[in-house]
Amino acid sequence: MRRSSSSARCFAAAALPPKPARPDLEATPSITYPASSSSNTALLPTFGGSPANVTYVEQAVPKLDKQTIQRVKAAAIAALPADLQASIKSIKTVGPSGFQHPSCMVSPAELAVMKDRLNNGQQPQTMAKDALLTGKYYAFDAKIAAPKSFKGWVLPYDTPATGYAGPYPIEKVCIGYGGSTSLTSFPPVGAAANLPKEAGSSYQHLAFVELDSTMAIKQATAFHATGDSRHAVNAFAIIKAWAATNKSWDLIGQNGPLEAACSTRSTPLASSRHGQQPRNKSWDLIGQNGPLEAAWGIAAMAKALELLRGRQQFEAVRGQFLAWNSSVMLRQMDHYMNDTLDKVAKGQGLNLFGNWHSSIVDAYMSLAILGDDRARYNKAVDLFHRTVKDYVWKWGRDPAFSKGRRPGEITETLRDMYHSQFGIGGLLNVAEMAWQQDDDLYCSNQYALVTAMELHARFVRSALLKDPSLLPPEYAMLDFKQPPFNAAPSNTWAFDIKDQVWRCTKDGTSSVLNDPRKFLRDIGFLPAAWEVGYNHFAGRLGLAMPETAAVLQAYWPEWQEFHWGLGSLTHGDTAGLLWRAGVNSALQPPAS
């Protein structure tokens, strides 16, 4: 699954016009909370000098309980024009468990604002809609990001009302680490005959995650952006196909016979190529990547269905989708998450929480809201806090994890930047879904997510500008062709997540890299909820986030990738209308 600049050049043959201004990214939105409001503090890194010195600044953040959130939202909506208020009222429903719908990531209020801005040609929604429909994204045109390609075949980034070549449902799925599956012929037995042959051994990952689930949420979003019901029909068709066709997904638990089916995997069970610790050969997590692949696709599909609530096919497809999850998909995710919690309870291992847990919690929350499942929602909230604490907060703050580390780092920072964005993006998704239910999870563990966003945005900027001097002095860009890594072949190096060190393994022996620098690898941009996080922390809370703003200036509009993205269309600069406009009237103390 490589990204190549040559693919980007082919993809965007004609240069696009300059991007319109984004005033919300040019300066921190102005917001003043009444002096009577109680507050917490968020810790944000600031940078200066060359190399960049880092200073941490505490910024006051208002405490927002459920009742306060509801008051401010209501006051902001009451200040909207009458037609927007009517639009919100026509979309919004409340489910039997009290969940507001539709509202996985995008509430009725965001949908109404998006449609109103599109009708009036306003930004950033207008450009983001055009990119969603055509697949022409500025980041690709500017060659600061590249669409994924497989043997020269580029994934479809457009969202056609007609002509999508899928869906590509598969009856039996067994995916190894890295998204690969054993393959002896093409198309494989049980796979759709129309699957692109370039997919090769990644065909199962590609079919479910990068093609169908991604296309489902793009189609559902395009339906709201255009009003064209064909997009809704397309999304329903994709989800129905998988729910009807797929019967097994890396069977787990006592299903030992599947080991034979997966025994020809290219990566052995004990592999640590992706930071996984060696496993014994008991029947746990037979399919290796199964829980993660399930979470990626289900999180996207559940959000897509939630956006289609009220449409003619909705109830029938939702029932089929939830039944499939109950019988097949949730078994994978539950097993993996329960295995982690069991290890935590027994005090086994370090740094157990990672991007897998972030993605699974995202899937849990999405399914809970779609299915009006309060118990699943509460479980997702609990696991969210656990993941944020172990994966994000502890680095540089917990005395046991402070030596040589700084606040804002996460467990996977020194592994690579892509997986770090996987983890942070999934957690931001969950926090936004909870916000749409009037619960503030963004504040979890002392607002640890905003600290991580700003630090990692600095890393992304340094790579974007090709300027290592933007990095704090203890960091360095990893280059396997340069010392100290060129002392051994690149395929002998692996980052050990448990011990947070680089190891070189060759000729049957393993050694630890002895270098005081913290190496950063694969520093690029993914649309992993940067817009959503910025809209909350800067737009709703008024926190200064210059690093994140600079990254968004370069890369917006966001595209859809896995279960993140499209934030420029759905959330870009919406906080002013849907939050800040209600702060003063809702939070002012009553007149004496």
Coordinates of C-alpha atoms in Angstrom, one line a residue:
M1 CA 0.0 0.0 0.0
R2 CA 2.5 2.6 -1.1
R3 CA 2.1 6.3 -1.8
S4 CA 4.0 7.5 -4.8
S5 CA 4.5 11.0 -6.1
S6 CA 4.3 9.7 -9.7
S7 CA 0.8 8.5 -8.9
A8 CA -0.1 11.9 -7.6
R9 CA 1.1 13.5 -10.9
C10 CA -1.1 11.2 -12.9
F11 CA -4.0 11.7 -10.6
A12 CA -4.1 15.5 -10.8
A13 CA -3.1 16.3 -14.3
A14 CA -4.5 19.8 -14.3
A15 CA -3.4 22.3 -11.7
L16 CA -6.1 23.5 -9.4
P17 CA -6.7 27.2 -8.7
P18 CA -5.4 28.7 -5.4
K19 CA -7.2 27.6 -2.3
P20 CA -9.6 30.2 -0.8
A21 CA -8.8 31.8 2.5
R22 CA -9.6 30.1 5.8
P23 CA -9.9 32.9 8.4
D24 CA -10.5 30.3 11.1
L25 CA -7.0 28.9 10.5
E26 CA -5.3 32.2 10.2
A27 CA -6.0 33.3 13.8
T28 CA -7.3 31.6 16.9
P29 CA -11.0 32.2 17.0
S30 CA -12.0 34.7 19.7
I31 CA -14.0 33.4 22.5
T32 CA -14.4 34.6 26.1
Y33 CA -15.9 32.5 28.7
P34 CA -17.6 34.3 31.6
A35 CA -15.4 34.9 34.6
S36 CA -17.9 32.9 36.7
S37 CA -17.2 29.7 34.6
S38 CA -15.1 27.1 36.5
S39 CA -12.1 26.0 34.5
N40 CA -9.4 23.4 34.0
T41 CA -6.1 23.8 32.2
A42 CA -4.7 22.3 29.0
L43 CA -1.0 21.9 28.4
L44 CA 0.1 23.1 24.9
P45 CA 3.7 23.1 23.5
T46 CA 5.0 26.2 21.9
F47 CA 8.1 26.3 19.7
G48 CA 10.9 28.9 19.0
G49 CA 14.4 29.1 17.8
S50 CA 16.4 26.7 15.6
P51 CA 16.6 24.0 16.6
A52 CA 13.2 24.5 18.1
N53 CA 13.1 24.9 21.8
V54 CA 9.8 23.7 23.4
T55 CA 8.0 25.5 26.2
Y56 CA 4.8 24.2 27.6
V57 CA 2.0 26.7 28.4
E58 CA -1.1 26.1 30.4
Q59 CA -4.2 27.5 28.9
A60 CA -7.5 27.8 30.8
V61 CA -10.3 25.6 29.6
P62 CA -13.9 25.8 30.8
K63 CA -15.4 22.8 32.6
L64 CA -18.3 21.6 30.5
D65 CA -20.7 19.2 32.0
K66 CA -23.7 17.7 30.1
Q67 CA -26.1 20.4 31.2
T68 CA -23.7 23.2 30.3
I69 CA -23.1 21.7 26.8
Q70 CA -26.8 21.4 26.2
R71 CA -27.4 25.0 27.3
V72 CA -24.7 26.5 25.0
K73 CA -25.8 24.4 22.0
A74 CA -29.4 25.4 22.5
A75 CA -28.5 29.0 22.7
A76 CA -26.3 28.9 19.6
I77 CA -29.1 27.2 17.6
A78 CA -31.6 29.7 18.9
A79 CA -29.4 32.4 17.4
L80 CA -29.4 30.9 13.9
P81 CA -31.7 32.1 11.1
A82 CA -35.1 30.6 11.2
D83 CA -34.6 28.4 8.1
L84 CA -31.5 26.8 9.6
Q85 CA -33.4 26.1 12.8
A86 CA -36.2 24.5 10.8
S87 CA -33.7 22.4 8.9
I88 CA -32.1 21.1 12.1
K89 CA -35.5 20.3 13.6
S90 CA -36.5 18.4 10.5
I91 CA -33.4 16.2 10.6
K92 CA -33.1 15.5 14.4
T93 CA -34.7 12.5 16.1
V94 CA -34.1 10.9 19.6
G95 CA -33.8 7.1 19.9
P96 CA -35.2 4.8 22.6
S97 CA -32.0 5.0 24.7
G98 CA -31.9 8.8 24.5
F99 CA -29.3 9.0 21.7
Q100 CA -29.7 12.0 19.4
H101 CA -29.8 11.1 15.7
P102 CA -28.3 11.2 13.2
S103 CA -25.1 11.9 15.2
C104 CA -22.2 9.6 15.0
M105 CA -19.7 12.2 13.9
V106 CA -22.0 14.7 12.2
S107 CA -25.1 16.1 14.1
P108 CA -28.3 17.5 12.5
A109 CA -26.8 21.0 13.2
E110 CA -23.6 20.3 11.3
L111 CA -25.6 18.8 8.4
A112 CA -27.8 21.9 8.3
V113 CA -24.9 24.3 8.3
M114 CA -23.1 22.2 5.6
K115 CA -26.1 22.3 3.3
D116 CA -26.7 26.0 3.9
R117 CA -23.0 26.9 3.1
L118 CA -23.1 24.7 0.0
N119 CA -26.2 26.4 -1.2
N120 CA -24.5 29.8 -0.8
G121 CA -21.1 28.8 -2.1
Q122 CA -19.3 29.3 1.2
Q123 CA -15.9 27.8 2.3
P124 CA -14.5 25.5 3.3
Q125 CA -17.5 23.4 2.5
T126 CA -17.8 24.2 -1.2
M127 CA -14.2 23.2 -2.1
A128 CA -14.5 20.1 0.2
K129 CA -17.7 19.0 -1.6
D130 CA -16.0 19.4 -5.0
A131 CA -13.1 17.3 -3.9
L132 CA -15.3 14.6 -2.4
L133 CA -17.2 14.2 -5.7
T134 CA -14.3 14.6 -8.1
G135 CA -11.4 13.2 -6.1
K136 CA -9.3 16.2 -6.9
Y137 CA -7.6 17.2 -3.7
Y138 CA -5.1 20.0 -3.3
A139 CA -2.7 18.0 -1.3
F140 CA -2.4 15.6 -4.2
D141 CA -2.1 18.4 -6.8
A142 CA 0.6 20.2 -4.7
K143 CA 2.4 16.9 -4.3
I144 CA 2.6 17.2 -0.6
A145 CA 0.6 14.0 -0.3
A146 CA -0.1 11.2 -2.8
P147 CA -3.1 8.9 -3.3
K148 CA -2.5 5.3 -2.6
S149 CA -1.5 3.1 -5.5
F150 CA -1.2 -0.7 -6.0
K151 CA 1.1 -1.6 -8.8
G152 CA 0.3 1.6 -10.5
W153 CA -3.5 1.3 -10.0
V154 CA -4.7 4.3 -7.9
L155 CA -7.6 3.9 -5.4
P156 CA -10.7 5.8 -6.4
Y157 CA -10.9 9.1 -4.5
D158 CA -14.0 10.4 -6.3
T159 CA -17.5 9.6 -5.2
P160 CA -19.6 8.7 -8.3
A161 CA -23.4 8.7 -8.3
T162 CA -23.1 5.9 -10.9
G163 CA -20.2 3.7 -12.0
Y164 CA -18.6 2.5 -8.8
A165 CA -17.1 -0.9 -9.6
G166 CA -17.8 -2.4 -6.2
P167 CA -19.0 -3.7 -3.9
Y168 CA -16.5 -6.5 -3.3
P169 CA -17.8 -8.7 -0.5
I170 CA -15.9 -11.8 0.6
E171 CA -17.4 -14.7 2.4
K172 CA -14.4 -15.8 4.5
V173 CA -11.7 -13.3 5.6
C174 CA -8.3 -14.0 7.1
I175 CA -5.9 -11.1 7.1
G176 CA -2.3 -11.1 8.3
Y177 CA -0.2 -8.3 9.7
G178 CA 0.3 -5.5 7.2
G179 CA -3.1 -6.4 5.5
S180 CA -1.8 -9.3 3.5
T181 CA -3.5 -12.7 2.7
S182 CA -2.1 -15.8 1.2
L183 CA -2.8 -15.9 -2.5
T184 CA -2.3 -18.6 -5.1
S185 CA -4.6 -17.3 -7.9
F186 CA -6.7 -14.3 -8.8
P187 CA -9.5 -13.7 -8.4
P188 CA -9.3 -15.7 -5.2
V189 CA -12.0 -18.2 -4.3
G190 CA -14.9 -16.5 -2.5
A191 CA -13.9 -13.0 -3.7
A192 CA -15.7 -10.8 -6.1
A193 CA -14.7 -11.4 -9.7
N194 CA -14.5 -7.7 -10.4
L195 CA -11.8 -7.1 -7.7
P196 CA -8.8 -5.2 -9.3
K197 CA -6.0 -7.7 -9.9
E198 CA -3.5 -5.1 -8.8
A199 CA -4.8 -5.7 -5.2
G200 CA -2.7 -8.9 -5.1
S201 CA -2.2 -10.3 -1.6
S202 CA -3.8 -7.2 -0.1
Y203 CA -7.2 -8.0 -1.7
Q204 CA -9.1 -8.6 1.5
H205 CA -7.9 -5.5 3.3
L206 CA -8.4 -3.5 0.1
A207 CA -11.9 -4.7 -0.6
F208 CA -13.3 -4.2 2.8
V209 CA -11.4 -1.2 4.2
E210 CA -9.9 0.9 1.4
L211 CA -12.7 0.4 -1.2
D212 CA -16.1 -0.5 0.2
S213 CA -16.3 0.9 3.7
T214 CA -14.5 4.0 2.6
M215 CA -16.8 4.4 -0.4
A216 CA -19.9 3.8 1.9
I217 CA -19.2 6.7 4.1
K218 CA -18.2 8.9 1.2
Q219 CA -21.5 8.0 -0.6
A220 CA -23.6 8.7 2.5
T221 CA -21.9 12.1 3.0
A222 CA -22.3 12.9 -0.7
F223 CA -26.0 12.2 -0.4
H224 CA -26.3 15.0 2.2
A225 CA -24.0 17.3 0.3
T226 CA -25.9 16.9 -3.0
G227 CA -29.4 15.7 -2.2
D228 CA -28.9 13.0 -4.9
S229 CA -30.5 9.8 -3.6
R230 CA -28.3 7.7 -5.8
H231 CA -25.5 8.2 -3.4
A232 CA -27.7 6.8 -0.5
V233 CA -28.6 3.8 -2.7
N234 CA -24.9 3.2 -3.3
A235 CA -24.0 3.2 0.4
F236 CA -26.9 0.9 1.3
A237 CA -25.8 -1.5 -1.5
I238 CA -22.3 -1.7 -0.2
I239 CA -23.3 -2.4 3.4
K240 CA -26.0 -4.9 2.5
A241 CA -23.5 -6.8 0.3
W242 CA -21.0 -7.3 3.1
A243 CA -23.7 -8.1 5.8
A244 CA -25.3 -10.7 3.5
T245 CA -22.1 -12.3 2.2
N246 CA -19.4 -12.4 4.9
K247 CA -19.7 -15.4 7.2
S248 CA -16.4 -15.6 9.0
W249 CA -13.7 -13.1 9.9
D250 CA -10.5 -14.5 11.3
L251 CA -12.4 -16.8 13.7
I252 CA -11.1 -16.7 17.2
G253 CA -11.3 -18.3 20.6
Q254 CA -11.8 -22.1 20.3
N255 CA -11.8 -22.1 16.5
G256 CA -8.4 -23.6 16.3
P257 CA -8.9 -25.3 12.9
L258 CA -8.6 -21.9 11.2
E259 CA -4.9 -22.1 11.9
A260 CA -4.6 -24.5 9.1
A261 CA -6.4 -22.1 6.7
C262 CA -4.0 -19.3 7.7
S263 CA -0.9 -21.3 8.1
T264 CA 0.6 -20.0 4.8
R265 CA 0.5 -16.4 6.0
S266 CA 3.6 -14.4 4.9
T267 CA 4.3 -13.2 8.4
P268 CA 4.6 -15.7 11.2
L269 CA 2.6 -15.5 14.5
A270 CA 5.7 -14.5 16.4
S271 CA 6.6 -11.6 14.1
S272 CA 7.2 -8.2 15.7
R273 CA 7.5 -6.3 12.4
H274 CA 4.6 -4.0 13.4
G275 CA 5.7 -3.7 17.1
Q276 CA 3.6 -6.7 18.2
Q277 CA 5.1 -8.8 20.8
P278 CA 5.8 -12.5 20.1
R279 CA 2.7 -14.7 20.8
N280 CA 2.4 -18.3 21.8
K281 CA 0.5 -20.6 19.5
S282 CA -2.7 -20.8 21.5
W283 CA -5.8 -20.0 19.6
D284 CA -5.9 -16.2 20.2
L285 CA -6.2 -13.8 17.4
I286 CA -5.6 -16.3 14.7
G287 CA -6.1 -13.9 11.8
Q288 CA -3.4 -11.4 13.1
N289 CA -4.8 -8.2 11.7
G290 CA -8.4 -9.3 12.0
P291 CA -9.7 -7.1 14.9
L292 CA -8.1 -4.0 13.5
E293 CA -9.4 -4.6 10.0
A294 CA -12.9 -5.2 11.4
A295 CA -12.7 -2.0 13.4
W296 CA -11.6 0.1 10.5
G297 CA -14.4 -1.0 8.2
I298 CA -17.2 -1.3 10.8
A299 CA -16.5 2.2 12.2
A300 CA -16.9 3.7 8.7
M301 CA -19.9 1.6 7.7
A302 CA -21.8 2.3 11.0
K303 CA -21.2 6.1 10.5
A304 CA -22.4 5.8 6.9
L305 CA -25.6 4.1 8.0
E306 CA -26.2 6.6 10.8
L307 CA -26.1 9.4 8.1
L308 CA -28.8 7.6 6.2
R309 CA -31.2 7.3 9.1
G310 CA -34.7 8.0 7.9
R311 CA -34.2 6.8 4.4
Q312 CA -36.5 4.1 3.0
Q313 CA -34.0 1.2 3.3
F314 CA -32.6 2.3 6.7
E315 CA -34.3 0.0 9.2
A316 CA -33.9 -3.1 7.1
V317 CA -30.2 -2.6 6.4
R318 CA -29.5 -1.5 9.9
G319 CA -31.0 -4.7 11.3
Q320 CA -29.0 -6.8 8.9
F321 CA -25.8 -4.9 9.6
L322 CA -26.2 -5.1 13.4
A323 CA -27.0 -8.8 13.2
W324 CA -23.8 -9.4 11.2
N325 CA -21.7 -7.5 13.7
S326 CA -23.2 -9.4 16.6
S327 CA -22.5 -12.8 15.0
V328 CA -19.2 -12.2 13.2
M329 CA -17.4 -8.9 13.6
L330 CA -17.8 -7.9 17.3
R331 CA -16.4 -11.3 18.4
Q332 CA -13.0 -10.2 16.9
M333 CA -13.0 -6.8 18.5
D334 CA -14.3 -8.0 21.9
H335 CA -11.8 -10.8 22.1
Y336 CA -8.9 -8.4 21.4
M337 CA -10.1 -5.7 23.8
N338 CA -10.9 -8.2 26.6
D339 CA -7.5 -9.8 26.2
T340 CA -5.9 -6.4 26.8
L341 CA -8.0 -5.7 29.8
D342 CA -7.1 -9.2 31.2
K343 CA -3.4 -8.5 30.8
V344 CA -3.9 -5.1 32.5
A345 CA -5.7 -6.7 35.4
K346 CA -2.9 -9.2 35.8
G347 CA -0.2 -6.5 35.6
Q348 CA 1.3 -8.1 32.5
G349 CA 3.2 -6.1 30.0
L350 CA 3.8 -2.4 29.3
N351 CA 2.4 -0.1 26.7
L352 CA -0.5 -2.4 25.8
F353 CA -2.9 0.3 24.4
G354 CA -2.3 1.5 20.8
N355 CA -4.0 2.4 17.6
W356 CA -5.8 -0.9 17.6
H357 CA -7.7 0.1 20.7
S358 CA -8.4 3.5 19.4
S359 CA -10.0 2.0 16.2
I360 CA -12.0 -0.6 18.2
V361 CA -13.3 2.1 20.5
D362 CA -14.3 4.1 17.5
A363 CA -16.2 1.1 16.1
Y364 CA -17.8 0.4 19.5
M365 CA -19.1 4.0 19.8
S366 CA -20.3 4.1 16.2
L367 CA -22.2 0.9 16.6
A368 CA -23.6 2.0 20.0
I369 CA -25.2 5.1 18.6
L370 CA -26.4 3.4 15.4
G371 CA -28.0 0.6 17.5
D372 CA -29.2 2.7 20.4
D373 CA -27.1 0.5 22.7
R374 CA -26.4 2.3 25.9
A375 CA -24.3 -0.5 27.4
R376 CA -22.0 -0.5 24.4
Y377 CA -21.7 3.2 24.5
N378 CA -20.7 3.2 28.2
K379 CA -18.1 0.5 27.5
A380 CA -16.7 2.7 24.7
V381 CA -16.5 5.6 27.1
D382 CA -14.6 3.6 29.7
L383 CA -12.2 2.1 27.2
F384 CA -11.6 5.6 25.6
H385 CA -10.4 7.0 29.0
R386 CA -8.2 3.9 29.5
T387 CA -6.7 4.2 26.1
V388 CA -6.1 8.0 26.4
K389 CA -4.4 7.5 29.7
D390 CA -2.1 4.7 28.7
Y391 CA -1.5 5.6 25.1
V392 CA -1.3 9.4 25.3
W393 CA -1.3 11.0 28.7
K394 CA 1.4 9.1 30.6
W395 CA 4.4 10.1 28.3
G396 CA 6.2 12.9 29.9
R397 CA 3.7 13.2 32.7
D398 CA 3.6 10.0 34.7
P399 CA 6.9 9.8 36.6
A400 CA 7.4 6.2 35.4
F401 CA 7.2 7.3 31.8
S402 CA 8.9 10.7 31.9
K403 CA 12.6 10.1 31.5
G404 CA 13.6 11.3 28.1
R405 CA 10.0 11.9 27.0
R406 CA 7.8 14.9 26.7
P407 CA 4.1 15.6 27.0
G408 CA 2.4 15.2 23.7
E409 CA 4.3 12.1 22.7
I410 CA 2.3 8.8 22.5
T411 CA 3.2 5.2 22.6
E412 CA 3.7 5.0 18.8
T413 CA 5.4 8.4 18.3
L414 CA 8.8 6.8 17.9
R415 CA 7.4 3.9 15.9
D416 CA 6.2 6.0 13.0
M417 CA 4.0 9.0 12.3
Y418 CA 1.3 7.2 10.3
H419 CA 0.3 4.8 13.1
S420 CA 0.5 7.7 15.5
Q421 CA -2.1 9.5 13.4
F422 CA -4.2 6.3 13.3
G423 CA -4.3 6.3 17.1
I424 CA -4.9 10.0 17.7
G425 CA -7.5 10.2 14.9
G426 CA -9.6 7.4 16.2
L427 CA -9.7 8.9 19.7
L428 CA -10.7 12.3 18.2
N429 CA -13.5 10.6 16.3
V430 CA -14.8 9.0 19.6
A431 CA -14.6 12.3 21.4
E432 CA -16.6 14.1 18.7
M433 CA -19.2 11.3 18.7
A434 CA -19.6 11.7 22.4
W435 CA -19.8 15.5 22.0
Q436 CA -22.8 15.0 19.7
Q437 CA -24.5 13.2 22.6
D438 CA -23.6 16.2 24.9
D439 CA -20.7 14.4 26.7
D440 CA -17.3 15.9 26.9
L441 CA -14.6 13.3 26.3
Y442 CA -12.2 15.8 24.8
C443 CA -11.2 16.8 28.4
S444 CA -10.0 13.2 29.2
N445 CA -6.8 13.0 31.1
Q446 CA -6.1 16.7 31.3
Y447 CA -7.0 17.4 27.6
A448 CA -4.1 15.1 26.6
L449 CA -5.3 14.9 23.0
V450 CA -4.7 18.6 22.2
T451 CA -1.2 18.3 23.5
A452 CA -0.6 15.4 21.2
M453 CA -2.1 17.1 18.2
E454 CA 0.1 20.2 18.5
L455 CA 3.4 18.2 19.0
H456 CA 2.7 15.8 16.1
A457 CA 1.5 18.7 13.9
R458 CA 5.0 20.2 14.4
F459 CA 6.6 17.0 13.2
V460 CA 4.3 16.9 10.1
R461 CA 5.3 20.6 9.4
S462 CA 9.0 19.9 9.6
A463 CA 8.6 17.2 7.0
L464 CA 6.3 19.3 4.8
L465 CA 8.8 22.2 4.8
K466 CA 11.8 19.8 4.7
D467 CA 13.3 21.7 7.6
P468 CA 14.7 19.5 10.4
S469 CA 15.5 22.6 12.4
L470 CA 11.8 22.9 13.2
L471 CA 12.2 19.8 15.4
P472 CA 13.2 20.0 19.0
P473 CA 16.9 19.1 19.4
E474 CA 16.4 15.6 20.8
Y475 CA 14.5 14.4 17.6
A476 CA 16.0 13.4 14.3
M477 CA 14.5 12.2 11.0
L478 CA 15.1 8.4 10.5
D479 CA 16.9 7.4 7.4
F480 CA 17.9 3.8 7.0
K481 CA 20.6 4.9 4.5
Q482 CA 22.3 7.0 7.1
P483 CA 24.1 6.3 10.5
P484 CA 23.3 4.7 12.8
F485 CA 20.8 2.6 10.8
N486 CA 22.9 1.9 7.8
A487 CA 25.1 -0.4 9.8
A488 CA 22.6 -3.2 9.1
P489 CA 20.0 -3.9 6.4
S490 CA 16.8 -1.9 6.9
N491 CA 14.7 -5.1 7.2
T492 CA 16.6 -6.1 10.3
W493 CA 15.4 -3.1 12.2
A494 CA 12.1 -3.0 14.1
F495 CA 10.8 -0.7 16.8
D496 CA 9.9 -2.5 20.0
I497 CA 6.8 -0.8 21.4
K498 CA 6.9 -2.6 24.8
D499 CA 10.5 -1.4 25.5
Q500 CA 10.3 1.7 23.3
V501 CA 13.7 1.0 21.6
W502 CA 14.9 0.2 18.2
R503 CA 16.2 -3.4 17.8
C504 CA 18.4 -4.9 15.1
T505 CA 17.9 -8.6 14.7
K506 CA 20.1 -10.7 12.4
D507 CA 22.0 -13.9 12.4
G508 CA 19.8 -15.1 15.3
T509 CA 20.9 -12.3 17.7
S510 CA 19.1 -9.1 18.7
S511 CA 20.8 -5.8 19.8
V512 CA 19.3 -2.5 21.0
L513 CA 20.2 0.7 19.2
N514 CA 22.3 2.9 21.6
D515 CA 21.6 6.4 20.5
P516 CA 20.2 9.3 22.6
R517 CA 18.2 10.8 19.8
K518 CA 14.6 10.1 19.2
F519 CA 14.1 9.1 15.6
L520 CA 10.9 10.0 13.7
R521 CA 9.8 7.9 10.8
D522 CA 7.2 8.1 7.9
I523 CA 6.3 11.7 8.7
G524 CA 3.4 12.5 6.4
F525 CA -0.2 13.7 6.6
L526 CA -3.3 11.6 7.1
P527 CA -6.8 13.1 7.3
A528 CA -7.1 11.6 10.8
A529 CA -9.6 14.0 12.3
W530 CA -7.3 17.1 12.3
E531 CA -10.3 19.3 11.3
V532 CA -12.6 17.8 13.9
G533 CA -10.0 18.3 16.7
Y534 CA -9.1 21.8 15.6
N535 CA -12.8 22.8 15.4
H536 CA -13.3 21.7 19.0
F537 CA -10.1 22.8 20.8
A538 CA -9.6 26.0 18.9
G539 CA -13.1 26.7 17.6
R540 CA -15.1 25.8 20.7
L541 CA -12.6 26.3 23.5
G542 CA -10.4 29.1 22.0
L543 CA -7.1 27.2 22.5
A544 CA -4.2 28.5 20.4
M545 CA -3.1 25.7 18.0
P546 CA -0.8 27.3 15.5
E547 CA 0.9 24.1 14.5
T548 CA -2.3 22.3 13.7
A549 CA -3.7 25.3 11.9
A550 CA -0.6 25.4 9.7
V551 CA -0.9 21.7 8.8
L552 CA -4.6 22.2 7.9
Q553 CA -3.8 25.2 5.8
A554 CA -1.4 23.1 3.7
Y555 CA -3.6 20.0 3.4
W556 CA -7.2 20.9 3.5
P557 CA -9.7 19.7 2.3
E558 CA -9.4 16.4 4.1
W559 CA -10.2 13.3 2.1
Q560 CA -11.6 10.0 3.5
E561 CA -9.1 7.3 4.6
F562 CA -10.2 4.3 6.6
H563 CA -12.5 5.6 9.3
W564 CA -11.3 9.2 9.4
G565 CA -11.7 12.2 7.1
L566 CA -14.0 14.6 5.3
G567 CA -13.7 17.0 8.3
S568 CA -13.3 20.1 6.1
L569 CA -16.7 19.4 4.6
T570 CA -18.6 18.4 7.8
H571 CA -16.9 20.4 10.6
G572 CA -14.7 23.1 9.0
D573 CA -15.3 26.4 10.8
T574 CA -18.7 25.4 12.2
A575 CA -17.9 26.1 15.9
G576 CA -18.6 29.8 15.5
L577 CA -22.3 29.2 14.6
L578 CA -22.9 26.1 16.6
W579 CA -21.1 26.9 19.8
R580 CA -19.4 30.3 20.3
A581 CA -22.6 32.1 19.4
G582 CA -24.3 30.5 22.5
V583 CA -21.5 30.9 25.1
N584 CA -22.3 34.3 26.4
S585 CA -26.1 34.0 26.6
A586 CA -26.0 30.5 28.1
L587 CA -23.2 31.0 30.6
Q588 CA -23.8 34.5 31.9
P589 CA -24.8 34.4 35.6
P590 CA -28.5 35.4 36.2
A591 CA -29.1 39.0 36.9
S592 CA -29.3 39.8 40.6

